[in-house]
PDB file of C-alpha atoms in Angstrom:
ATOM      1  CA  MET A   1     -62.455  96.506 170.861  1.00  0.00           C
ATOM      2  CA  SER A   2     -62.919 100.045 169.881  1.00  0.00           C
ATOM      3  CA  CYS A   3     -66.561 100.363 170.898  1.00  0.00           C
ATOM      4  CA  ALA A   4     -65.865 102.934 173.579  1.00  0.00           C
ATOM      5  CA  THR A   5     -67.996 106.061 173.559  1.00  0.00           C
ATOM      6  CA  ILE A   6     -66.887 109.301 175.042  1.00  0.00           C
ATOM      7  CA  ILE A   7     -69.219 110.796 177.613  1.00  0.00           C
ATOM      8  CA  SER A   8     -68.667 114.362 178.623  1.00  0.00           C
ATOM      9  CA  PRO A   9     -68.668 114.940 182.399  1.00  0.00           C
ATOM     10  CA  ILE A  10     -70.386 118.299 181.860  1.00  0.00           C
ATOM     11  CA  GLU A  11     -73.995 118.543 180.831  1.00  0.00           C
ATOM     12  CA  VAL A  12     -75.440 121.908 179.861  1.00  0.00           C
ATOM     13  CA  LEU A  13     -79.088 122.395 180.769  1.00  0.00           C
ATOM     14  CA  SER A  14     -81.129 125.125 179.190  1.00  0.00           C
ATOM     15  CA  SER A  15     -83.053 127.527 181.395  1.00  0.00           C
ATOM     16  CA  ASP A  16     -86.309 126.109 180.010  1.00  0.00           C
ATOM     17  CA  ASP A  17     -85.546 122.740 181.615  1.00  0.00           C
ATOM     18  CA  LEU A  18     -85.163 124.108 185.141  1.00  0.00           C
ATOM     19  CA  GLY A  19     -87.439 126.142 187.341  1.00  0.00           C
ATOM     20  CA  ARG A  20     -86.135 129.645 187.423  1.00  0.00           C
ATOM     21  CA  ARG A  21     -85.670 131.813 190.456  1.00  0.00           C
ATOM     22  CA  ARG A  22     -87.984 134.755 190.247  1.00  0.00           C
ATOM     23  CA  ASP A  23     -88.552 137.880 192.305  1.00  0.00           C
ATOM     24  CA  TRP A  24     -92.273 138.234 192.950  1.00  0.00           C
ATOM     25  CA  SER A  25     -93.656 141.637 193.886  1.00  0.00           C
ATOM     26  CA  ASP A  26     -95.854 141.885 196.967  1.00  0.00           C
ATOM     27  CA  ALA A  27     -98.869 142.608 194.754  1.00  0.00           C
ATOM     28  CA  GLU A  28     -98.248 139.401 192.774  1.00  0.00           C
ATOM     29  CA  LYS A  29     -97.769 137.389 195.965  1.00  0.00           C
ATOM     30  CA  VAL A  30    -101.026 138.719 197.434  1.00  0.00           C
ATOM     31  CA  ARG A  31    -102.904 137.947 194.200  1.00  0.00           C
ATOM     32  CA  ILE A  32    -101.532 134.379 194.098  1.00  0.00           C
ATOM     33  CA  VAL A  33    -102.244 133.780 197.805  1.00  0.00           C
ATOM     34  CA  GLU A  34    -105.797 135.110 197.521  1.00  0.00           C
ATOM     35  CA  GLU A  35    -106.350 132.879 194.501  1.00  0.00           C
ATOM     36  CA  SER A  36    -105.069 129.872 196.454  1.00  0.00           C
ATOM     37  CA  LEU A  37    -107.451 130.612 199.329  1.00  0.00           C
ATOM     38  CA  GLN A  38    -110.594 130.806 197.171  1.00  0.00           C
ATOM     39  CA  GLY A  39    -111.496 127.147 197.084  1.00  0.00           C
ATOM     40  CA  PHE A  40    -111.050 123.901 198.927  1.00  0.00           C
ATOM     41  CA  ARG A  41    -107.552 122.421 198.396  1.00  0.00           C
ATOM     42  CA  GLN A  42    -106.494 125.057 195.875  1.00  0.00           C
ATOM     43  CA  GLY A  43    -102.959 125.468 197.239  1.00  0.00           C
ATOM     44  CA  SER A  44    -101.275 122.723 195.224  1.00  0.00           C
ATOM     45  CA  VAL A  45    -103.132 123.596 192.040  1.00  0.00           C
ATOM     46  CA  THR A  46    -102.253 127.277 192.360  1.00  0.00           C
ATOM     47  CA  ALA A  47     -98.606 126.480 193.133  1.00  0.00           C
ATOM     48  CA  ARG A  48     -98.347 124.316 189.996  1.00  0.00           C
ATOM     49  CA  ARG A  49    -100.081 126.961 187.875  1.00  0.00           C
ATOM     50  CA  TYR A  50     -97.439 129.561 188.767  1.00  0.00           C
ATOM     51  CA  GLY A  51     -94.471 127.178 188.946  1.00  0.00           C
ATOM     52  CA  LEU A  52     -94.041 127.604 192.702  1.00  0.00           C
ATOM     53  CA  SER A  53     -93.113 125.035 195.265  1.00  0.00           C
ATOM     54  CA  ARG A  54     -95.897 124.195 197.688  1.00  0.00           C
ATOM     55  CA  SER A  55     -93.708 125.222 200.634  1.00  0.00           C
ATOM     56  CA  LEU A  56     -93.124 128.704 199.189  1.00  0.00           C
ATOM     57  CA  LEU A  57     -96.855 129.224 198.724  1.00  0.00           C
ATOM     58  CA  THR A  58     -97.425 128.009 202.296  1.00  0.00           C
ATOM     59  CA  ARG A  59     -94.893 130.568 203.569  1.00  0.00           C
ATOM     60  CA  TRP A  60     -96.618 133.344 201.593  1.00  0.00           C
ATOM     61  CA  ARG A  61     -99.998 132.272 203.031  1.00  0.00           C
ATOM     62  CA  ARG A  62     -98.586 132.415 206.576  1.00  0.00           C
ATOM     63  CA  GLU A  63     -97.151 135.894 205.939  1.00  0.00           C
ATOM     64  CA  TYR A  64    -100.470 136.988 204.412  1.00  0.00           C
ATOM     65  CA  ARG A  65    -102.457 135.799 207.441  1.00  0.00           C
ATOM     66  CA  SER A  66    -100.078 137.450 209.906  1.00  0.00           C
ATOM     67  CA  GLY A  67    -100.188 140.766 208.037  1.00  0.00           C
ATOM     68  CA  LEU A  68     -96.562 140.741 206.914  1.00  0.00           C
ATOM     69  CA  LEU A  69     -97.536 140.355 203.278  1.00  0.00           C
ATOM     70  CA  SER A  70     -99.871 143.035 202.045  1.00  0.00           C
ATOM     71  CA  VAL A  71    -100.287 145.572 199.311  1.00  0.00           C
ATOM     72  CA  SER A  72     -99.836 149.033 200.787  1.00  0.00           C
ATOM     73  CA  ALA A  73    -102.689 150.560 198.769  1.00  0.00           C
ATOM     74  CA  SER A  74    -105.272 148.109 200.065  1.00  0.00           C
ATOM     75  CA  THR A  75    -107.150 148.455 203.303  1.00  0.00           C
ATOM     76  CA  SER A  76    -108.074 145.604 205.548  1.00  0.00           C
ATOM     77  CA  PHE A  77    -109.590 144.799 208.913  1.00  0.00           C
ATOM     78  CA  VAL A  78    -107.435 144.079 211.918  1.00  0.00           C
ATOM     79  CA  PRO A  79    -108.332 142.214 215.094  1.00  0.00           C
ATOM     80  CA  LEU A  80    -109.548 144.459 217.897  1.00  0.00           C
ATOM     81  CA  SER A  81    -109.760 143.685 221.575  1.00  0.00           C
ATOM     82  CA  ILE A  82    -111.177 146.017 224.190  1.00  0.00           C
ATOM     83  CA  SER A  83    -109.930 145.603 227.716  1.00  0.00           C
ATOM     84  CA  PRO A  84    -110.693 147.595 230.861  1.00  0.00           C
ATOM     85  CA  PRO A  85    -108.005 150.033 231.971  1.00  0.00           C
ATOM     86  CA  PRO A  86    -105.636 148.702 234.617  1.00  0.00           C
ATOM     87  CA  ALA A  87    -106.491 149.604 238.195  1.00  0.00           C
ATOM     88  CA  ALA A  88    -104.216 152.400 239.401  1.00  0.00           C
ATOM     89  CA  SER A  89    -103.531 153.708 242.867  1.00  0.00           C
ATOM     90  CA  SER A  90    -104.804 157.167 243.802  1.00  0.00           C
ATOM     91  CA  GLU A  91    -101.262 158.642 243.614  1.00  0.00           C
ATOM     92  CA  MET A  92    -100.752 157.450 240.047  1.00  0.00           C
ATOM     93  CA  MET A  93    -104.121 158.546 238.649  1.00  0.00           C
ATOM     94  CA  ALA A  94    -103.966 161.179 235.946  1.00  0.00           C
ATOM     95  CA  PRO A  95    -106.365 164.108 236.076  1.00  0.00           C
ATOM     96  CA  LEU A  96    -109.666 163.423 234.334  1.00  0.00           C
ATOM     97  CA  GLN A  97    -109.796 164.539 230.740  1.00  0.00           C
ATOM     98  CA  SER A  98    -112.241 167.225 229.858  1.00  0.00           C
ATOM     99  CA  GLY A  99    -115.173 166.300 227.667  1.00  0.00           C
ATOM    100  CA  GLY A 100    -114.988 162.589 228.562  1.00  0.00           C
ATOM    101  CA  ASP A 101    -112.829 161.868 225.487  1.00  0.00           C
ATOM    102  CA  LYS A 102    -112.413 158.106 225.125  1.00  0.00           C
ATOM    103  CA  MET A 103    -109.043 156.641 224.164  1.00  0.00           C
ATOM    104  CA  ILE A 104    -108.306 153.869 221.653  1.00  0.00           C
ATOM    105  CA  GLU A 105    -105.183 151.714 221.881  1.00  0.00           C
ATOM    106  CA  ILE A 106    -103.919 150.252 218.605  1.00  0.00           C
ATOM    107  CA  GLY A 107    -101.393 147.407 218.489  1.00  0.00           C
ATOM    108  CA  LEU A 108     -99.347 147.556 215.281  1.00  0.00           C
ATOM    109  CA  PRO A 109     -97.871 144.439 213.591  1.00  0.00           C
ATOM    110  CA  ASN A 110     -94.345 145.636 214.379  1.00  0.00           C
ATOM    111  CA  GLY A 111     -95.100 145.496 218.131  1.00  0.00           C
ATOM    112  CA  ARG A 112     -95.629 149.200 218.723  1.00  0.00           C
ATOM    113  CA  ARG A 113     -98.732 150.348 220.602  1.00  0.00           C
ATOM    114  CA  LEU A 114    -100.485 153.619 219.819  1.00  0.00           C
ATOM    115  CA  THR A 115    -103.027 155.304 222.112  1.00  0.00           C
ATOM    116  CA  ILE A 116    -105.147 157.948 220.436  1.00  0.00           C
ATOM    117  CA  PRO A 117    -108.285 159.901 221.350  1.00  0.00           C
ATOM    118  CA  ALA A 118    -111.452 158.413 219.862  1.00  0.00           C
ATOM    119  CA  SER A 119    -112.295 161.810 218.406  1.00  0.00           C
ATOM    120  CA  LEU A 120    -109.147 161.863 216.227  1.00  0.00           C
ATOM    121  CA  ASP A 121    -109.913 162.594 212.591  1.00  0.00           C
ATOM    122  CA  PRO A 122    -109.657 159.306 210.596  1.00  0.00           C
ATOM    123  CA  THR A 123    -107.743 161.018 207.772  1.00  0.00           C
ATOM    124  CA  ILE A 124    -105.026 162.035 210.236  1.00  0.00           C
ATOM    125  CA  LEU A 125    -104.862 158.478 211.561  1.00  0.00           C
ATOM    126  CA  ALA A 126    -104.708 157.096 208.006  1.00  0.00           C
ATOM    127  CA  ARG A 127    -101.663 159.287 207.297  1.00  0.00           C
ATOM    128  CA  LEU A 128    -100.033 158.459 210.630  1.00  0.00           C
ATOM    129  CA  LEU A 129    -100.309 154.639 210.628  1.00  0.00           C
ATOM    130  CA  PRO A 130     -98.083 153.897 207.588  1.00  0.00           C
ATOM    131  CA  ILE A 131     -95.305 155.988 209.151  1.00  0.00           C
ATOM    132  CA  LEU A 132     -95.534 154.254 212.524  1.00  0.00           C
ATOM    133  CA  ASP A 133     -95.958 150.763 211.068  1.00  0.00           C
ATOM    134  CA  VAL A 134     -92.579 150.762 209.312  1.00  0.00           C
ATOM    135  CA  SER A 135     -90.648 147.838 210.771  1.00  0.00           C
TER     136      SER A 135
END
């Protein structure tokens, strides 16, 4: 009975058959995440549209919400909390500042805290923050 067929143990798949690994830029990730957040239950649809797994898109969304994923040229709002200064003993009190200059404390995503005078020029602060926010 010579009906035997030979089956090769190696099967070659073309790259079109498989999902390919791709390096997405931060700008592309932000655009895809923002698109997925525009409507109700758009995550799965957006993931399929771009050939992503749902879990990868979920990770990008989490990074986007926590501020880890952002386009450096864009500006955004950050949460702000104002708390009273801690009570200090009379020995530890600093001399009063002239002019009643108020101070602002900024908590950066990398954990650093920055205390600046409220009268600081915003352009100086805008140049300073990207340098200090480097993780």
